[in-house]
Backbone as JSON Lines, residues from 0, in Angstrom:
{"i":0,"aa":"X","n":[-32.83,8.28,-48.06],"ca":[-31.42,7.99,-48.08],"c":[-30.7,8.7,-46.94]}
{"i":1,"aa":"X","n":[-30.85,9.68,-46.59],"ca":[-30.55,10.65,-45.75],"c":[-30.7,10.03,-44.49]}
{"i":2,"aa":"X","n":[-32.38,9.38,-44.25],"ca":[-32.28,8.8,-43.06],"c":[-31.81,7.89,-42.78]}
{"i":3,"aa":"X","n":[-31.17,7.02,-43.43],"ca":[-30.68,5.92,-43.44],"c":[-29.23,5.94,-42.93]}
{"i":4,"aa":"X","n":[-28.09,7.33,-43.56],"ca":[-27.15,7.7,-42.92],"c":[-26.98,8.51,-41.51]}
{"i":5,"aa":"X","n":[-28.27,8.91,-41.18],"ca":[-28.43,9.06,-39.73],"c":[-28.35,7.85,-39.18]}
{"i":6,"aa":"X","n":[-29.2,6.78,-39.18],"ca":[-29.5,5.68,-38.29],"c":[-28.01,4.97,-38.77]}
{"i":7,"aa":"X","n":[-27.43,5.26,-39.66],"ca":[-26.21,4.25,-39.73],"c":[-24.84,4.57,-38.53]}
{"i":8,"aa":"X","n":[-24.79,6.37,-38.71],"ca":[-24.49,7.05,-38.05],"c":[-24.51,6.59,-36.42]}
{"i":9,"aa":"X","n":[-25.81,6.88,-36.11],"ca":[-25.89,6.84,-34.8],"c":[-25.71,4.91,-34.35]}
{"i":10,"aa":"X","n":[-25.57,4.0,-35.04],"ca":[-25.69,2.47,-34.95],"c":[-23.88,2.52,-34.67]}
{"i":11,"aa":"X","n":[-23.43,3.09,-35.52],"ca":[-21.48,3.48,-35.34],"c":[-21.33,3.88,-33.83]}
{"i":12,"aa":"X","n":[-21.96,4.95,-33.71],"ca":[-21.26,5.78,-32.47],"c":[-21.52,4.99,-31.04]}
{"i":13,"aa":"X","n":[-22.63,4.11,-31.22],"ca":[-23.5,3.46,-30.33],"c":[-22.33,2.3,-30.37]}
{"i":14,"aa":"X","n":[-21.69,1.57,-31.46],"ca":[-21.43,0.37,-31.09],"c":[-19.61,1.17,-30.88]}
{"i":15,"aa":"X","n":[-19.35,2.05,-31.02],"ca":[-17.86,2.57,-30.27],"c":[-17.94,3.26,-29.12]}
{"i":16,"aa":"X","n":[-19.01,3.37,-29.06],"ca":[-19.44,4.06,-27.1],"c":[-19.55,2.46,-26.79]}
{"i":17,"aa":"X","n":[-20.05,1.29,-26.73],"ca":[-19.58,0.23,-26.28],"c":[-18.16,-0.73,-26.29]}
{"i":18,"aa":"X","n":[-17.35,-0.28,-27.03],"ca":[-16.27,-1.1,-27.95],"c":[-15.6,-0.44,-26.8]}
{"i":19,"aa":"X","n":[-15.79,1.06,-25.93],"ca":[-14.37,1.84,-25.28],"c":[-15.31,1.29,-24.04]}
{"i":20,"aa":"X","n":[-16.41,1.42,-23.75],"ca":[-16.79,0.88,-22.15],"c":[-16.58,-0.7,-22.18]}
{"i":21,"aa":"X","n":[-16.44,-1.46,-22.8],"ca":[-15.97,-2.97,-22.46],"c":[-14.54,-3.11,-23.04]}
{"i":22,"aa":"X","n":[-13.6,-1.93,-23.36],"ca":[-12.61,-2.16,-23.43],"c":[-12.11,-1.84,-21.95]}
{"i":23,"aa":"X","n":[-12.77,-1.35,-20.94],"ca":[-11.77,-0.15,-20.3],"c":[-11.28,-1.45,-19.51]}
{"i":24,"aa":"X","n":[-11.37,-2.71,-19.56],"ca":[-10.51,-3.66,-18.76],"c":[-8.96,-4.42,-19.2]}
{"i":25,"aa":"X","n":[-8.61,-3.84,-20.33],"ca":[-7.58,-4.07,-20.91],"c":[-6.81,-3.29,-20.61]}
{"i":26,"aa":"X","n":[-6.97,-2.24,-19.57],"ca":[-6.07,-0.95,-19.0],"c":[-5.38,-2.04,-17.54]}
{"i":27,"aa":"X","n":[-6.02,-3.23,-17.18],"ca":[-5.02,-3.86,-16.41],"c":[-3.97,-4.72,-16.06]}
{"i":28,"aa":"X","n":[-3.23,-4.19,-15.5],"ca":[-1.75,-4.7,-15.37],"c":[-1.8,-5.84,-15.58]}
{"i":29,"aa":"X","n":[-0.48,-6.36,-16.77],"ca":[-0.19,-7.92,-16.48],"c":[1.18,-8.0,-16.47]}
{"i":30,"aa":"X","n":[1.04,-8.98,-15.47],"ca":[2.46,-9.43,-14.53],"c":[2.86,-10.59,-15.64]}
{"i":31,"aa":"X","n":[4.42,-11.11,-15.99],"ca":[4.62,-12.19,-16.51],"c":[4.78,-13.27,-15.23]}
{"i":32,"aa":"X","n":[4.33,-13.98,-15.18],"ca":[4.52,-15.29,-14.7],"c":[6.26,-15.6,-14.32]}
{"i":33,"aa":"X","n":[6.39,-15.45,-13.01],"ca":[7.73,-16.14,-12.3],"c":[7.74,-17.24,-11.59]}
{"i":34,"aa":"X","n":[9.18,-18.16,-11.71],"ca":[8.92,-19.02,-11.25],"c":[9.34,-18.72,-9.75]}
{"i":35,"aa":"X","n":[8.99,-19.61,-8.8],"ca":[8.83,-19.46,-7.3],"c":[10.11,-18.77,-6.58]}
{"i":36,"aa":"X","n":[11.31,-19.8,-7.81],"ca":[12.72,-19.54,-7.16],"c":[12.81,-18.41,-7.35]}
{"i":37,"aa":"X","n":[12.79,-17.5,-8.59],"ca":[12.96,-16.49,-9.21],"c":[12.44,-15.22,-8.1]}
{"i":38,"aa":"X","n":[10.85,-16.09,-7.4],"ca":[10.29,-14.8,-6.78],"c":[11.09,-14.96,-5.46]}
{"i":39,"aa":"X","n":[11.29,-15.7,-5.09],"ca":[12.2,-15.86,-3.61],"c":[13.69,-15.28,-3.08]}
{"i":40,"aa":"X","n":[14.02,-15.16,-4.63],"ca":[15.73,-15.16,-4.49],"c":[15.52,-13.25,-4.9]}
{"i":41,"aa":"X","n":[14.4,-12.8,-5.25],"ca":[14.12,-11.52,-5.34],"c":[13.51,-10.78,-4.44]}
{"i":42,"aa":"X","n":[13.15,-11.44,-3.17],"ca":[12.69,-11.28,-2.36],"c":[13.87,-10.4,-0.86]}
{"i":43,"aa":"X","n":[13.02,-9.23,-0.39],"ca":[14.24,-8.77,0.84],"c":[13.67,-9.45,2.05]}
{"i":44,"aa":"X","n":[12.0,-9.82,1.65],"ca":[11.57,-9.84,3.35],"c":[10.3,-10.8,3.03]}
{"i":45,"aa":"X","n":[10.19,-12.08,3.65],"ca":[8.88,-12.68,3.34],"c":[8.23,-12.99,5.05]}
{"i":46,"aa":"X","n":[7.08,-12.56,4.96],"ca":[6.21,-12.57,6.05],"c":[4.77,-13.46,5.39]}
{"i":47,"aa":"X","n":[4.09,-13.68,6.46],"ca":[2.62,-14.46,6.41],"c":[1.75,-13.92,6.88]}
{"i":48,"aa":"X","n":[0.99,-12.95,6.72],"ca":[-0.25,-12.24,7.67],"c":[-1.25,-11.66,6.34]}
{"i":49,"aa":"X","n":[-1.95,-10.76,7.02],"ca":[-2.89,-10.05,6.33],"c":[-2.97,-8.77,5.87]}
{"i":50,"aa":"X","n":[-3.91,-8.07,5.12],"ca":[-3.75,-6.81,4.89],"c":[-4.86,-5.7,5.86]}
{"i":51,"aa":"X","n":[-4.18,-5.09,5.97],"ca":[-5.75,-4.25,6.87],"c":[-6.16,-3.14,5.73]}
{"i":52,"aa":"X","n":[-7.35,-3.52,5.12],"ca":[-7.52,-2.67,3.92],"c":[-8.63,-1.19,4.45]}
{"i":53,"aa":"X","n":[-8.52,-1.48,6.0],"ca":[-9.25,0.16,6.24],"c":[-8.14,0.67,6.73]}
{"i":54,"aa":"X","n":[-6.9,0.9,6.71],"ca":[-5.57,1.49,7.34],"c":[-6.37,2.63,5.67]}
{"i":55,"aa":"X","n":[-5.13,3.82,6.59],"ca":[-4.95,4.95,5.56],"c":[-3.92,4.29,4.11]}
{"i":56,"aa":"X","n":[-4.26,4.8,3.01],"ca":[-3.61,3.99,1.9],"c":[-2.44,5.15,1.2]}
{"i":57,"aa":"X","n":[-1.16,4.46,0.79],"ca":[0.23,5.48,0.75],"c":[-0.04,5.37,-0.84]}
{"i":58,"aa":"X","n":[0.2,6.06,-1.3],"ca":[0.75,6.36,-2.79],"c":[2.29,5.99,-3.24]}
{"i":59,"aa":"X","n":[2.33,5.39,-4.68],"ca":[3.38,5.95,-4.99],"c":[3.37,6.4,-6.48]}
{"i":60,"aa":"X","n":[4.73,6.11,-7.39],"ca":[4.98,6.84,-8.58],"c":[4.55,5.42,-9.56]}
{"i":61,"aa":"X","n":[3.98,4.4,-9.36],"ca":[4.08,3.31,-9.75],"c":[2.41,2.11,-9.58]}
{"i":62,"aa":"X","n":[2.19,1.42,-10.1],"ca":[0.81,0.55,-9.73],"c":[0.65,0.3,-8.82]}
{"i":63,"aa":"X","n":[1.73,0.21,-7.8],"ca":[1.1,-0.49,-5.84],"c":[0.49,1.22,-5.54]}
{"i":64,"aa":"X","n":[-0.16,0.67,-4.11],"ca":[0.0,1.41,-3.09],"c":[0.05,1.0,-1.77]}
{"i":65,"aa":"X","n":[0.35,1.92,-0.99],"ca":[0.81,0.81,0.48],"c":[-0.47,0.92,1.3]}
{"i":66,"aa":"X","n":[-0.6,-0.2,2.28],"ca":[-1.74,-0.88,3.03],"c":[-0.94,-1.39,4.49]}
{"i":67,"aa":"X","n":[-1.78,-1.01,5.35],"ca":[-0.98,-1.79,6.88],"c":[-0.59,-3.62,6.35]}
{"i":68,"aa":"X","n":[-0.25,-4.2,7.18],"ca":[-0.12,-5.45,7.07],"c":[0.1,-5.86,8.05]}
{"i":69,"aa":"X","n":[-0.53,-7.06,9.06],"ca":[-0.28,-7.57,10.22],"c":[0.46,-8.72,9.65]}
{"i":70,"aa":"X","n":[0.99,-8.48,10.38],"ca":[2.4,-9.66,10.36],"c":[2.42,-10.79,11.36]}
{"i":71,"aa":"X","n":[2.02,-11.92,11.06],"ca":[2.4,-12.94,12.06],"c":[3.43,-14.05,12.13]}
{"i":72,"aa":"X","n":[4.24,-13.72,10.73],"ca":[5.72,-15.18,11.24],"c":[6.61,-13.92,9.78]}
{"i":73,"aa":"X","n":[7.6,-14.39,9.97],"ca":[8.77,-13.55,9.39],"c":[9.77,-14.77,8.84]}
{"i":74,"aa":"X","n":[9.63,-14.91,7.43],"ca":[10.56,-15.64,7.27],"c":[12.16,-15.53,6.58]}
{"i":75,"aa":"X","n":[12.12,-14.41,6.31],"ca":[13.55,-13.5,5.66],"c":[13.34,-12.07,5.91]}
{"i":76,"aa":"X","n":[13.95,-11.65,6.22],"ca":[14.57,-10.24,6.28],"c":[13.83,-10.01,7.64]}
{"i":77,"aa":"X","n":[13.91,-8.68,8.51],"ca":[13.34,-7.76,9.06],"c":[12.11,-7.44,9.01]}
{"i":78,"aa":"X","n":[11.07,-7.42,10.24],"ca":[9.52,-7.38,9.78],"c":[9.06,-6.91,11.39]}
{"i":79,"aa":"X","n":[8.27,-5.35,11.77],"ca":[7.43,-5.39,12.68],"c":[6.21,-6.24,12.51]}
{"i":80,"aa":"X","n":[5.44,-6.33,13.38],"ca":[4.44,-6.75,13.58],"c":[2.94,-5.94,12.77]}
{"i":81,"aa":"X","n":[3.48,-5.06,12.25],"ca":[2.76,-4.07,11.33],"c":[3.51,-3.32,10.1]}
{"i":82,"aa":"X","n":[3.56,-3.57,9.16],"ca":[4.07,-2.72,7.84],"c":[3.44,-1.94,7.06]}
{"i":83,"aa":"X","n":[3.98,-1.34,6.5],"ca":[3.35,-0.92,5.41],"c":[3.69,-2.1,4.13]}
{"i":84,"aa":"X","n":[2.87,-2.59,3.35],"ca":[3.45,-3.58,2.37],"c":[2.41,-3.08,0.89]}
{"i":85,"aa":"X","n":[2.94,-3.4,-0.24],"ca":[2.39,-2.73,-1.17],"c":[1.12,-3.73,-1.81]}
{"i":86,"aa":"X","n":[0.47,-3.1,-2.95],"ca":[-0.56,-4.08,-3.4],"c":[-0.66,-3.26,-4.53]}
{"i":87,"aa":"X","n":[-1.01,-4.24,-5.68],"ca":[-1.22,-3.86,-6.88],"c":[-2.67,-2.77,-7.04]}
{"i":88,"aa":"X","n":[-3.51,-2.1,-7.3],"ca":[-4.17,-0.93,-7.28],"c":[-4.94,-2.04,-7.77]}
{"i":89,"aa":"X","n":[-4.73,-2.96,-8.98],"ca":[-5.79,-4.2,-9.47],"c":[-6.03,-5.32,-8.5]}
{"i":90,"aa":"X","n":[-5.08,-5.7,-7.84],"ca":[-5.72,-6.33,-6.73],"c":[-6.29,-6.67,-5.52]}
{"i":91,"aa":"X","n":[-6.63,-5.31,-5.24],"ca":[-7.2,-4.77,-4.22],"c":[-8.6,-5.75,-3.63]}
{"i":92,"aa":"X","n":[-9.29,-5.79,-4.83],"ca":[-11.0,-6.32,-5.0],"c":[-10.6,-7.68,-4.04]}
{"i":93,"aa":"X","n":[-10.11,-8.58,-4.87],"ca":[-10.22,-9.95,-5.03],"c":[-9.4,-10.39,-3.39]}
{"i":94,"aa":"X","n":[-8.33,-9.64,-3.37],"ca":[-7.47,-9.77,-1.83],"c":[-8.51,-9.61,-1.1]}
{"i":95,"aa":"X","n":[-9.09,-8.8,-0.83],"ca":[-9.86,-8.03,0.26],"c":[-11.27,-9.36,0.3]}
{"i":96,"aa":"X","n":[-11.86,-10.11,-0.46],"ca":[-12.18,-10.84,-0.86],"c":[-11.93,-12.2,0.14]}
{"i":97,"aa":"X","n":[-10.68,-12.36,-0.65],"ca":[-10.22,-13.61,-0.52],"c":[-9.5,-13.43,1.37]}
{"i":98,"aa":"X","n":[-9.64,-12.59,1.8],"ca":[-9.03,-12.31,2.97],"c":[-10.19,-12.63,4.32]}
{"i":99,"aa":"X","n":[-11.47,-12.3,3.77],"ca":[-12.67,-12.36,4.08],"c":[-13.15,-13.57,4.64]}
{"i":100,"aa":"X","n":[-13.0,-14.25,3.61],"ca":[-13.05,-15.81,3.79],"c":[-12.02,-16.4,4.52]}
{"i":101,"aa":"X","n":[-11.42,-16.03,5.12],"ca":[-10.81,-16.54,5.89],"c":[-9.04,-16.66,5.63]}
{"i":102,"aa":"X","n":[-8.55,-16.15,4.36],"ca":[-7.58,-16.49,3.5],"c":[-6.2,-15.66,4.17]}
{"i":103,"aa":"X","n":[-5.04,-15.85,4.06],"ca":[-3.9,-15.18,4.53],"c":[-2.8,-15.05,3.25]}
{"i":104,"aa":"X","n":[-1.97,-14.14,3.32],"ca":[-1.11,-13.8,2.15],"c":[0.36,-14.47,2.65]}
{"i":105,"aa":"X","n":[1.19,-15.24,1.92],"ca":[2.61,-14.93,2.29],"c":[3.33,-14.29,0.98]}
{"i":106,"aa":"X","n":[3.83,-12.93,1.68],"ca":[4.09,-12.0,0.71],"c":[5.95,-12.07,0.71]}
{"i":107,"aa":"X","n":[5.77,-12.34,-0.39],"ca":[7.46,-12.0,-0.65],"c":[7.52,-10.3,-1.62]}
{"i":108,"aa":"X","n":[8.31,-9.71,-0.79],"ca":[8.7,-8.33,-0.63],"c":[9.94,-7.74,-1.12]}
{"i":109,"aa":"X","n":[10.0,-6.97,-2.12],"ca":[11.12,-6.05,-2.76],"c":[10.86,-5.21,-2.54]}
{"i":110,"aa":"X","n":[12.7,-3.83,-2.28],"ca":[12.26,-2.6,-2.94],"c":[12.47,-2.93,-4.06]}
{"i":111,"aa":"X","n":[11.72,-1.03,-4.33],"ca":[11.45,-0.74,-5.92],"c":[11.56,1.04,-5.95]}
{"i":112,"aa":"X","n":[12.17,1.45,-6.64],"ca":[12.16,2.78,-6.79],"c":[10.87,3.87,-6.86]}
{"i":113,"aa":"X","n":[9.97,2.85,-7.13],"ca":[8.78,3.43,-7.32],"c":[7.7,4.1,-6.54]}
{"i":114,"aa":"X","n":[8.73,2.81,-4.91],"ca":[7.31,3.12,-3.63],"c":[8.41,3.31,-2.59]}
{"i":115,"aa":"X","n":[7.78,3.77,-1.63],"ca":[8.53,4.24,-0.34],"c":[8.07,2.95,0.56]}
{"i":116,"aa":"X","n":[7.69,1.79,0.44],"ca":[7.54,0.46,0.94],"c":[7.56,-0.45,0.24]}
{"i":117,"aa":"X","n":[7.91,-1.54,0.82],"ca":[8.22,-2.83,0.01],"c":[7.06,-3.23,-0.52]}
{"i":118,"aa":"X","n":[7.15,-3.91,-2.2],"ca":[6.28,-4.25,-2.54],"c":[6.43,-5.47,-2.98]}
{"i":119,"aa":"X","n":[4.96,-6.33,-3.03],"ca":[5.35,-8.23,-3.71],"c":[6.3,-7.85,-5.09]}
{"i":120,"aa":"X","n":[7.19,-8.87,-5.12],"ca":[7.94,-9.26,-6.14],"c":[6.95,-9.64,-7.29]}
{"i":121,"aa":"X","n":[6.64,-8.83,-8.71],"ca":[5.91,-8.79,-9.76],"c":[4.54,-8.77,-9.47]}
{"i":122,"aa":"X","n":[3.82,-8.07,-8.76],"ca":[2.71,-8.41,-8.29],"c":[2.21,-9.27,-8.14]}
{"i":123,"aa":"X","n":[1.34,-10.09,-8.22],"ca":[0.61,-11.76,-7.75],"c":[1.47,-12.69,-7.68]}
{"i":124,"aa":"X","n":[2.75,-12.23,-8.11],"ca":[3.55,-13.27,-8.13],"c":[3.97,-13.39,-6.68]}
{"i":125,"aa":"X","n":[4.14,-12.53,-5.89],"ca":[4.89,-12.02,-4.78],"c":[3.54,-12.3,-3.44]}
{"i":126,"aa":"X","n":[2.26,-12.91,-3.93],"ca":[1.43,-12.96,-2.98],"c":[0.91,-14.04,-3.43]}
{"i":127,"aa":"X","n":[1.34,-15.2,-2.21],"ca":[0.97,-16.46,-2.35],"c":[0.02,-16.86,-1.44]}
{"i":128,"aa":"X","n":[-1.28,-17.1,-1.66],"ca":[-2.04,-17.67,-1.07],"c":[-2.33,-18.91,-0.08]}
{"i":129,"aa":"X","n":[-2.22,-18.34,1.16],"ca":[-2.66,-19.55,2.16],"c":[-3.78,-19.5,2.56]}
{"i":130,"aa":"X","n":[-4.43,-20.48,3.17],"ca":[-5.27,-20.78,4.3],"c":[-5.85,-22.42,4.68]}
{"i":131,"aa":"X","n":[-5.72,-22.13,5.89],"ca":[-5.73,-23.2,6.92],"c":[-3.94,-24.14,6.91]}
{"i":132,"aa":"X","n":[-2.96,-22.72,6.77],"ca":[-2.21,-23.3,6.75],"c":[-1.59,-24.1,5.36]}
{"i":133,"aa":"X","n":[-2.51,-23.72,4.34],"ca":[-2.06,-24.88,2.84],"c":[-1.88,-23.55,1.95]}
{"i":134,"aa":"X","n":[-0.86,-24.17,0.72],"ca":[-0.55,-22.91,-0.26],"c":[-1.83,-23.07,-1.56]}
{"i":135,"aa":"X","n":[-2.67,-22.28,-1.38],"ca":[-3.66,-22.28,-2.4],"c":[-2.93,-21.83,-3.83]}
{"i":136,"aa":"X","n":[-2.51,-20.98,-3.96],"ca":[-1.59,-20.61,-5.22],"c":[-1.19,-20.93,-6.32]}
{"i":137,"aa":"X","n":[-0.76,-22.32,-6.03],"ca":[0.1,-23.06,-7.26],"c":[1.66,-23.34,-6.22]}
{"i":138,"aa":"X","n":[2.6,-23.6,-7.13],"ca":[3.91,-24.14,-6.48],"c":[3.64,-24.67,-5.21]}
{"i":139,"aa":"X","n":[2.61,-25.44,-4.96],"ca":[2.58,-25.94,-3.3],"c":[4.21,-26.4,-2.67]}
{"i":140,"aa":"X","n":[4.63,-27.57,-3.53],"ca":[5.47,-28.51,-2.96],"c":[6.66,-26.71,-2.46]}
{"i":141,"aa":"X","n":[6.99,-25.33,-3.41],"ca":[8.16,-24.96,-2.99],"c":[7.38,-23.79,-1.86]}
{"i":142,"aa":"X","n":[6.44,-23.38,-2.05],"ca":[5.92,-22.24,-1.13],"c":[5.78,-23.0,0.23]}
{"i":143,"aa":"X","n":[5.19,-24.42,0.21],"ca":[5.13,-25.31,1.41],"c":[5.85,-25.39,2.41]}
{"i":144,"aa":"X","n":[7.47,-25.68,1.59],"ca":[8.67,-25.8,2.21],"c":[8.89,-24.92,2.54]}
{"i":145,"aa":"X","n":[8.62,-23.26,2.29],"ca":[8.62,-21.85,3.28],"c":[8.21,-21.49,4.42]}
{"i":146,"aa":"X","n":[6.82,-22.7,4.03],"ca":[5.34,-22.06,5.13],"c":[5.86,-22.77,6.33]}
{"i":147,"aa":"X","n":[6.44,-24.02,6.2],"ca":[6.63,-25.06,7.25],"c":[8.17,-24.77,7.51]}
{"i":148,"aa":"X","n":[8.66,-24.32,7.02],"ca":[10.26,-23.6,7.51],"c":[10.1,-22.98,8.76]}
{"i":149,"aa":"X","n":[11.71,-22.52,9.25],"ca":[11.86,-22.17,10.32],"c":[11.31,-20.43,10.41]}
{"i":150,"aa":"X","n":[10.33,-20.05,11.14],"ca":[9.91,-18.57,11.09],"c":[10.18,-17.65,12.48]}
{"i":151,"aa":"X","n":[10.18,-17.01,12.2],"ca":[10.16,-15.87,13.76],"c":[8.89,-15.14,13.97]}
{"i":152,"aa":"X","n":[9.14,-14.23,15.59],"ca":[7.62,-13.54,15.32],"c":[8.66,-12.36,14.75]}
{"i":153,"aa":"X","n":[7.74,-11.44,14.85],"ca":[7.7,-10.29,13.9],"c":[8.13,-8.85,15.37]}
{"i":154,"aa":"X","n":[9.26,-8.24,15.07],"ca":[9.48,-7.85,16.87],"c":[8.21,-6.37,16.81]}
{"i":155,"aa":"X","n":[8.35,-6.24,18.24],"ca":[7.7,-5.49,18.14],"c":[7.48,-3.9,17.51]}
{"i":156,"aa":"X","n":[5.99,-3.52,16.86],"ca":[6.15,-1.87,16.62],"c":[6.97,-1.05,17.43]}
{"i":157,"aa":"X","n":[7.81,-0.39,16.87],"ca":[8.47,0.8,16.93],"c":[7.71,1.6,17.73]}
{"i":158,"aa":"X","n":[7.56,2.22,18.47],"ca":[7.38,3.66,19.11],"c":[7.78,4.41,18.2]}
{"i":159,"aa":"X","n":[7.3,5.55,18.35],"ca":[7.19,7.2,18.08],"c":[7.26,7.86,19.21]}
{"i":160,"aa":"X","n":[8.25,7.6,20.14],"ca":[8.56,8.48,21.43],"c":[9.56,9.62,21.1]}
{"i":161,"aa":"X","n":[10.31,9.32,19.77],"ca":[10.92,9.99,19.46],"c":[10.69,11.22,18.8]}
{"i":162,"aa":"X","n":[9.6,10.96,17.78],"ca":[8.42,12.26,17.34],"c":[7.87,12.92,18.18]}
{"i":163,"aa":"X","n":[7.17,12.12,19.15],"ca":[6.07,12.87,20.28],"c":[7.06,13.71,20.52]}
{"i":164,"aa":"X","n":[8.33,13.61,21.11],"ca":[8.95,14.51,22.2],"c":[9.75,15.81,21.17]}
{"i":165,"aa":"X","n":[9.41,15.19,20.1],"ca":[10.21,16.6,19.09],"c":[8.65,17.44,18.58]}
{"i":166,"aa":"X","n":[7.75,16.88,19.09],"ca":[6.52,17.56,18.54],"c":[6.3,18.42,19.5]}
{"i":167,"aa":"X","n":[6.32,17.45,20.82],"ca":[6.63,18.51,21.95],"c":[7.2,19.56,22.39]}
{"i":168,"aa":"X","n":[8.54,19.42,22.14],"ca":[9.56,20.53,22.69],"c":[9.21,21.52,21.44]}
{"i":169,"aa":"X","n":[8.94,21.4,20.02],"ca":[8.31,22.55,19.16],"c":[7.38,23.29,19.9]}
{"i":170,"aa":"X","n":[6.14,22.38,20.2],"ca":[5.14,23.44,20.77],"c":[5.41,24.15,22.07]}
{"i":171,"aa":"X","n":[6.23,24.27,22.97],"ca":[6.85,24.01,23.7],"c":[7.4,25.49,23.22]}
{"i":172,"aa":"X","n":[8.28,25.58,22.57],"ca":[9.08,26.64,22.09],"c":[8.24,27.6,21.06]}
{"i":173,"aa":"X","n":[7.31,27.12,20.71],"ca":[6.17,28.05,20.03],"c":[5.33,28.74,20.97]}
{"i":174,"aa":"X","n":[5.28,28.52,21.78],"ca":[4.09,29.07,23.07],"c":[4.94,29.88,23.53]}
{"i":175,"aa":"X","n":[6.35,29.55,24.04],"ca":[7.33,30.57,24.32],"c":[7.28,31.66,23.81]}
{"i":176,"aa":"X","n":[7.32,31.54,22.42],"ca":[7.72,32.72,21.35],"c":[6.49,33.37,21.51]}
{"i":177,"aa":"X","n":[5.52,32.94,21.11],"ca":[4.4,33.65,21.25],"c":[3.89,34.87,22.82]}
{"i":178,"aa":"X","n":[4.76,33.97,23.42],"ca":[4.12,34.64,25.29],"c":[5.22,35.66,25.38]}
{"i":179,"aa":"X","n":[6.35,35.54,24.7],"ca":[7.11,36.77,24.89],"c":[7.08,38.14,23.69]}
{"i":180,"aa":"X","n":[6.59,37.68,22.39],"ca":[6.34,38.78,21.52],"c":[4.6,39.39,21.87]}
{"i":181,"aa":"X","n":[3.93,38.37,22.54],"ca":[3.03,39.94,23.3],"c":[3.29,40.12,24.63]}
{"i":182,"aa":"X","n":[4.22,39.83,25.22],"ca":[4.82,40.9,26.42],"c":[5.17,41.86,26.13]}
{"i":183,"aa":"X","n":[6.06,41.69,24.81],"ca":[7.44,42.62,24.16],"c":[5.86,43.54,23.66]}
{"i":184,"aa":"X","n":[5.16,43.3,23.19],"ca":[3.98,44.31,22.68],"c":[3.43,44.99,23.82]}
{"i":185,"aa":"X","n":[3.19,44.18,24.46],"ca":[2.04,44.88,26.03],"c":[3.05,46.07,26.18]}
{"i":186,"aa":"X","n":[4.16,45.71,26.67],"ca":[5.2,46.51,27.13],"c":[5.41,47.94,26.71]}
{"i":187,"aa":"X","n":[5.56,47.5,25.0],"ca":[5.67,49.03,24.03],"c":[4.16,49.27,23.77]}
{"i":188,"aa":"X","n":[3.04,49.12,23.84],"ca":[2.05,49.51,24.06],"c":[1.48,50.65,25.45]}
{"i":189,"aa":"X","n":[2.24,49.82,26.28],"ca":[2.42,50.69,28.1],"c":[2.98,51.7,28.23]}
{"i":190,"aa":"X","n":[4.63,51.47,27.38],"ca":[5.03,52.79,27.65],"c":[4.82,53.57,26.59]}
{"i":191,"aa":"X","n":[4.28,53.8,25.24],"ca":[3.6,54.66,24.62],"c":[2.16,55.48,25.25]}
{"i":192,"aa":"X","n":[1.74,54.68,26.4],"ca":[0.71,55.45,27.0],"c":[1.1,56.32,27.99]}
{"i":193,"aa":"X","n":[2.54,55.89,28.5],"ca":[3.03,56.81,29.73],"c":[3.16,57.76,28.96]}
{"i":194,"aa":"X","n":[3.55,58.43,27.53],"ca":[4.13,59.55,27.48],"c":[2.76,60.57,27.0]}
């Protein structure tokens, strides 16, 4: 009898050590379903390019994190030719994936308190699938009328001439400091030997 509540025992623990490892996929995000207008009219900035998923990756307080993004047409708001743009932490796999094959994103872009870069409007909702030019996605007929709308390029990256030269004039003024507090030493070192 005894052994029987061992083996029952261990048949329990065995089938809830499986019940939590094939649960652990219910820990991912679900977006409700928006409609196109909804994601558009929520939108600050929609661009068409890709993600560069070996760029350094930004954190925030929230499910994205930020990823470079090459930018090749700009169709609302403000857009370098490189962003930072956000991505759901769950859809990382399947983008990177689907990017592979040849695939391109047109991302419609919100802030959000959460990230220090714009992120798609509800996650997947906010990243509509093109390639060869066609909206793989769903809503063809309204994402279509975006893709084939009037677009811009994307102006160019920003410089950092403005950093370099404040990084500069620091070190600049650190080498200073440094070359005159061991003079100021040599000095009182020298004349402590004169006496």
């Amino acid at each position: 009898m005894i052994e029987g509540k061992k083996t029952m025992r261990k048949v329990f623990f065995i089938l809830f050590a499986l019940l939590l490892a094939g649960g652990s996929s219910s820990f991912a995000t679900k977006w409700p379903e928006l409609n196109p207008e909804k994601v558009e009219s929520r939108s600050q900035v929609i661009v068409l390019g890709t993600y560069n998923f070996k760029s350094k990756q930004k954190s925030s307080k929230g499910n994205f994190y930020g990823r470079q993004f090459q930018v090749e047409k700009v169709y609302k708001g403000k857009a370098t030719e490189t962003i930072t743009a956000g991505i759901d932490v769950y859809d990382k796999g399947w983008a990177e994936e689907y990017q592979q094959d040849g695939g391109k994103f047109l991302l419609f872009l919100e802030k959000t308190k959460e990230a220090r870069f714009l992120v798609p409007v509800a996650g997947p909702n906010g990243m509509v699938q093109v390639q060869d030019g066609r909206i793989l996605s769903g809503h063809e007929g309204f994402y279509g009328k975006i893709l084939s709308g009037e677009a811009r390029t994307p102006s160019p990256a920003e410089s950092n001439n403005d950093g370099g030269h404040l990084l500069e004039a620091l070190l600049f003024s650190l080498t200073g400091l440094i070359t005159f507090l061991l003079i100021i030493r040599f000095l009182a070192t020298e004349k402590a030997k004169s006496y």
